Short mmCIF file of C-alpha atoms in Angstrom, two decimals:
data_model
loop_
_atom_site.label_atom_id
_atom_site.label_comp_id
_atom_site.label_asym_id
_atom_site.label_seq_id
_atom_site.Cartn_x
_atom_site.Cartn_y
_atom_site.Cartn_z
CA GLN A 349 102.09 114.96 74.91
CA GLN A 350 103.46 113.85 78.26
CA GLN A 351 106.07 116.33 79.38
CA VAL A 352 106.91 114.40 82.55
CA LYS A 353 107.43 110.64 82.29
CA GLN A 354 107.39 108.54 85.46
CA SER A 355 108.44 104.95 86.08
CA PRO A 356 107.76 102.34 87.23
CA GLN A 357 103.97 102.23 87.18
CA SER A 358 103.94 100.00 90.26
CA LEU A 359 106.50 98.87 92.79
CA ILE A 360 106.45 96.28 95.56
CA VAL A 361 109.11 96.18 98.28
CA GLN A 362 109.58 94.59 101.68
CA LYS A 363 109.64 96.67 104.83
CA GLY A 364 113.04 98.28 105.21
CA GLY A 365 113.71 98.28 101.45
CA ILE A 366 114.58 101.39 99.46
CA PRO A 367 112.06 101.98 96.66
CA ILE A 368 113.22 104.33 93.92
CA ILE A 369 110.83 106.13 91.57
CA ASN A 370 112.18 107.90 88.51
CA CYS A 371 110.97 110.84 86.46
CA ALA A 372 112.23 112.47 83.28
CA TYR A 373 111.17 115.80 81.87
CA GLU A 374 111.51 117.53 78.50
CA ASN A 375 110.95 121.22 79.11
CA THR A 376 114.17 122.92 80.26
CA ALA A 377 112.12 125.89 81.48
CA PHE A 378 110.80 123.81 84.40
CA ASP A 379 112.23 125.20 87.63
CA TYR A 380 110.40 123.42 90.43
CA PHE A 381 110.09 119.68 90.93
CA PRO A 382 107.77 118.39 93.68
CA TRP A 383 106.66 114.93 94.66
CA TYR A 384 103.10 114.34 95.83
CA GLN A 385 101.84 111.40 97.90
CA GLN A 386 98.28 110.13 97.65
CA PHE A 387 96.60 107.68 100.02
CA PRO A 388 93.40 105.84 98.99
CA GLY A 389 90.36 108.06 99.26
CA LYS A 390 92.43 111.22 99.67
CA GLY A 391 93.74 113.91 97.39
CA PRO A 392 97.49 114.14 96.68
CA ALA A 393 99.56 116.07 99.21
CA LEU A 394 102.99 117.63 98.83
CA LEU A 395 105.73 115.34 100.13
CA ILE A 396 109.01 117.00 99.15
CA ALA A 397 110.24 119.37 96.43
CA ILE A 398 113.50 120.50 94.85
CA ARG A 399 114.75 123.33 92.67
CA PRO A 400 117.32 122.70 89.91
CA ASP A 401 120.12 124.59 91.64
CA VAL A 402 120.73 121.66 94.01
CA SER A 403 121.38 117.99 93.24
CA GLU A 404 119.82 116.43 96.33
CA LYS A 405 117.30 117.23 99.02
CA LYS A 406 116.48 115.15 102.09
CA GLU A 407 113.50 115.35 104.39
CA GLY A 408 113.40 112.56 106.92
CA ARG A 409 113.38 109.23 105.07
CA PHE A 410 112.59 110.85 101.71
CA THR A 411 115.30 112.04 99.32
CA ILE A 412 115.08 113.66 95.90
CA SER A 413 118.06 113.25 93.59
CA PHE A 414 118.20 115.69 90.69
CA ASN A 415 120.29 115.46 87.51
CA LYS A 416 119.86 118.65 85.51
CA SER A 417 121.98 117.61 82.53
CA ALA A 418 120.04 114.37 82.11
CA LYS A 419 116.71 116.10 82.84
CA GLN A 420 115.88 113.42 85.39
CA PHE A 421 114.96 113.31 89.05
CA SER A 422 114.09 110.51 91.42
CA LEU A 423 112.53 109.82 94.80
CA HIS A 424 114.21 107.45 97.26
CA ILE A 425 112.44 106.23 100.37
CA MET A 426 114.87 104.97 103.02
CA ASP A 427 113.79 102.24 105.46
CA SER A 428 110.37 102.00 103.83
CA GLN A 429 107.37 101.19 106.04
CA PRO A 430 103.92 99.72 105.28
CA GLY A 431 102.51 103.17 106.02
CA ASP A 432 104.41 104.48 102.98
CA SER A 433 102.15 102.40 100.72
CA ALA A 434 100.52 105.01 98.50
CA THR A 435 100.54 106.43 95.00
CA TYR A 436 103.40 108.81 94.29
CA PHE A 437 103.38 111.49 91.61
CA CYS A 438 106.31 113.52 90.40
CA ALA A 439 105.59 116.91 88.89
CA ALA A 440 107.26 119.91 87.34
CA SER A 441 106.37 123.54 86.90
CA LYS A 442 107.78 126.74 85.53
CA PHE A 443 107.35 130.36 86.47
CA ASN A 444 104.24 131.94 84.98
CA ARG A 445 102.92 135.46 85.17
CA ASN A 446 99.25 136.16 84.58
CA ALA A 447 97.63 139.18 82.94
CA GLY A 448 97.25 140.82 86.35
CA GLY A 449 100.99 140.68 86.98
CA THR A 450 101.02 138.13 89.76
CA SER A 451 103.01 134.95 89.40
CA TYR A 452 101.83 131.40 89.86
CA GLY A 453 102.91 127.88 89.11
CA LYS A 454 101.05 125.32 87.01
CA LEU A 455 102.09 121.73 87.70
CA THR A 456 102.53 119.04 85.06
CA PHE A 457 102.32 115.61 86.68
CA GLY A 458 103.84 112.25 85.85
CA GLN A 459 101.77 109.09 85.41
CA GLY A 460 102.03 107.98 89.03
CA THR A 461 103.60 104.99 90.81
CA ILE A 462 101.63 102.69 93.09
CA LEU A 463 103.98 101.68 95.91
CA THR A 464 103.23 98.69 98.13
CA VAL A 465 105.43 98.02 101.15
CA HIS A 466 104.91 94.56 102.63
CA PRO A 467 105.39 94.08 106.40
CA ASP B 561 90.74 121.03 109.12
CA VAL B 562 89.37 120.50 105.59
CA LYS B 563 90.66 123.26 103.31
CA VAL B 564 89.49 122.22 99.82
CA THR B 565 86.04 120.70 99.74
CA GLN B 566 84.53 118.94 96.77
CA SER B 567 80.79 118.74 97.15
CA SER B 568 80.23 115.26 95.74
CA ARG B 569 82.46 112.25 96.41
CA TYR B 570 80.59 109.91 94.07
CA LEU B 571 78.28 110.69 91.16
CA VAL B 572 76.58 108.46 88.61
CA LYS B 573 75.18 110.19 85.54
CA ARG B 574 73.77 109.17 82.20
CA THR B 575 75.24 110.01 78.80
CA GLY B 576 74.11 113.45 77.66
CA GLU B 577 73.35 114.78 81.13
CA LYS B 578 74.78 118.10 82.31
CA VAL B 579 77.09 117.63 85.29
CA PHE B 580 78.28 120.19 87.81
CA LEU B 581 81.26 119.51 90.07
CA GLU B 582 81.69 122.08 92.83
CA CYS B 583 84.84 122.99 94.73
CA VAL B 584 85.27 125.40 97.64
CA GLN B 585 88.51 126.46 99.36
CA ASP B 586 88.84 128.36 102.62
CA MET B 587 92.48 129.46 102.34
CA ASP B 588 91.86 132.68 100.35
CA HIS B 589 93.96 131.26 97.50
CA GLU B 590 94.00 133.09 94.20
CA ASN B 591 94.54 130.07 91.97
CA MET B 592 92.23 127.12 91.54
CA PHE B 593 92.63 124.07 89.32
CA TRP B 594 90.66 121.11 88.03
CA TYR B 595 92.60 117.94 87.30
CA ARG B 596 91.45 114.60 86.03
CA GLN B 597 93.09 111.42 87.42
CA ASP B 598 93.12 108.22 85.38
CA PRO B 599 95.22 105.07 85.99
CA GLY B 600 98.42 105.12 83.97
CA LEU B 601 97.87 108.71 82.87
CA GLY B 602 98.46 110.51 86.15
CA LEU B 603 96.86 113.90 86.79
CA ARG B 604 95.99 115.96 83.74
CA LEU B 605 95.03 119.62 83.97
CA ILE B 606 91.59 120.48 82.58
CA TYR B 607 91.22 124.19 83.45
CA PHE B 608 92.61 126.64 85.93
CA SER B 609 91.73 130.07 87.21
CA TYR B 610 94.07 132.69 88.66
CA ASP B 611 91.37 135.20 89.61
CA VAL B 612 87.62 135.60 89.85
CA LYS B 613 86.01 135.32 86.40
CA MET B 614 89.42 134.49 84.85
CA LYS B 615 90.07 131.06 83.38
CA GLU B 616 92.61 129.38 81.16
CA LYS B 617 92.54 126.06 79.37
CA GLY B 618 94.75 123.29 80.59
CA ASP B 619 95.94 120.28 78.64
CA ILE B 620 92.58 118.54 78.13
CA PRO B 621 89.77 121.16 78.13
CA GLU B 622 87.62 119.57 75.42
CA GLY B 623 84.15 118.69 76.69
CA TYR B 624 84.52 120.79 79.85
CA SER B 625 83.87 124.35 80.95
CA VAL B 626 84.42 126.14 84.25
CA SER B 627 82.96 128.96 86.29
CA ARG B 628 84.53 131.12 88.97
CA GLU B 629 82.13 133.77 90.22
CA LYS B 630 83.60 133.97 93.74
CA LYS B 631 87.20 133.66 94.87
CA GLU B 632 86.56 130.60 97.02
CA ARG B 633 84.49 128.61 94.53
CA PHE B 634 85.46 126.94 91.26
CA SER B 635 82.99 124.80 89.33
CA LEU B 636 83.65 122.26 86.59
CA ILE B 637 80.84 121.73 84.10
CA LEU B 638 80.31 118.86 81.71
CA GLU B 639 77.74 120.21 79.27
CA SER B 640 76.86 116.77 77.87
CA ALA B 641 78.50 113.94 79.75
CA SER B 642 80.04 111.08 77.79
CA THR B 643 81.31 107.68 78.91
CA ASN B 644 84.92 108.70 78.27
CA GLN B 645 84.54 111.33 80.99
CA THR B 646 84.19 108.63 83.61
CA SER B 647 87.06 109.47 85.92
CA MET B 648 88.25 110.87 89.26
CA TYR B 649 88.17 114.66 89.28
CA LEU B 650 90.45 116.57 91.64
CA CYS B 651 90.17 120.22 92.57
CA ALA B 652 93.18 122.10 93.94
CA SER B 653 94.14 125.62 94.99
CA SER B 654 97.36 127.58 95.47
CA ARG B 655 98.64 131.03 96.27
CA SER B 656 99.88 133.61 93.83
CA TYR B 657 102.90 135.78 94.45
CA ALA B 658 103.04 139.51 93.99
CA SER B 659 106.31 139.58 92.09
CA GLY B 660 109.35 137.58 91.18
CA ARG B 661 109.66 133.83 91.31
CA PRO B 662 107.26 131.94 93.49
CA GLY B 663 108.86 130.67 96.67
CA ALA B 664 106.97 127.44 96.29
CA ASN B 665 104.10 126.26 94.17
CA VAL B 666 102.18 124.15 96.65
CA LEU B 667 98.83 122.77 95.57
CA THR B 668 96.28 121.79 98.17
CA PHE B 669 93.94 119.15 96.79
CA GLY B 670 90.43 118.12 97.67
CA ALA B 671 89.57 114.46 98.24
CA GLY B 672 88.22 114.04 94.72
CA SER B 673 84.90 113.39 92.99
CA ARG B 674 84.51 110.03 91.29
CA LEU B 675 82.20 110.40 88.31
CA THR B 676 80.70 107.45 86.45
CA VAL B 677 78.88 108.13 83.18
CA LEU B 678 76.64 105.29 82.01
#
């Protein structure tokens, strides 16, 4: 059961284009929505994240748009560069508390999008 | 600058062999995770641990077990490897928070261990 669905599976754009990657989730208890970026041979690394109390978050050329009522969020990359070519994963998590009383998050990831930006 | 280290980048094993994947983090994180990465399926959680000797099943624990005897080390064990366990395995760690909602749930990943089972 895939709780976070991501599309498209792959995306090719020209330099300067604006790739958009979409994610949809089912669990309304999710309260944290990050995007991770993975380069070949490396592990994923946090790129940008949003909480459901805001509809948009920008960090440099990367923007998350969030639609709580539709249970969807998307990543936009402005002025894309060949160096942005990577695999992108959306994710979602909800607040958890363990038996010891401390809280932690457990991420559920989407299927991933392979982005290629041509020079 | 490496913070999460996975001991083996590439492994080739035979069906039925016992496989150990080791992960060490140097950030004093409480939580550690094992994910499996497959094309078109994304990252799927196998097991996680929020404290030494504590473990919880993730979404796909069948065929796997884990061990966490020290805070910095989290091992994934395949008791009898099968060809459908051929995959990229990613270890990650994160902080816990003493109370209330976590300020951010940031996972730091290792570079991955690519396992091939013949």
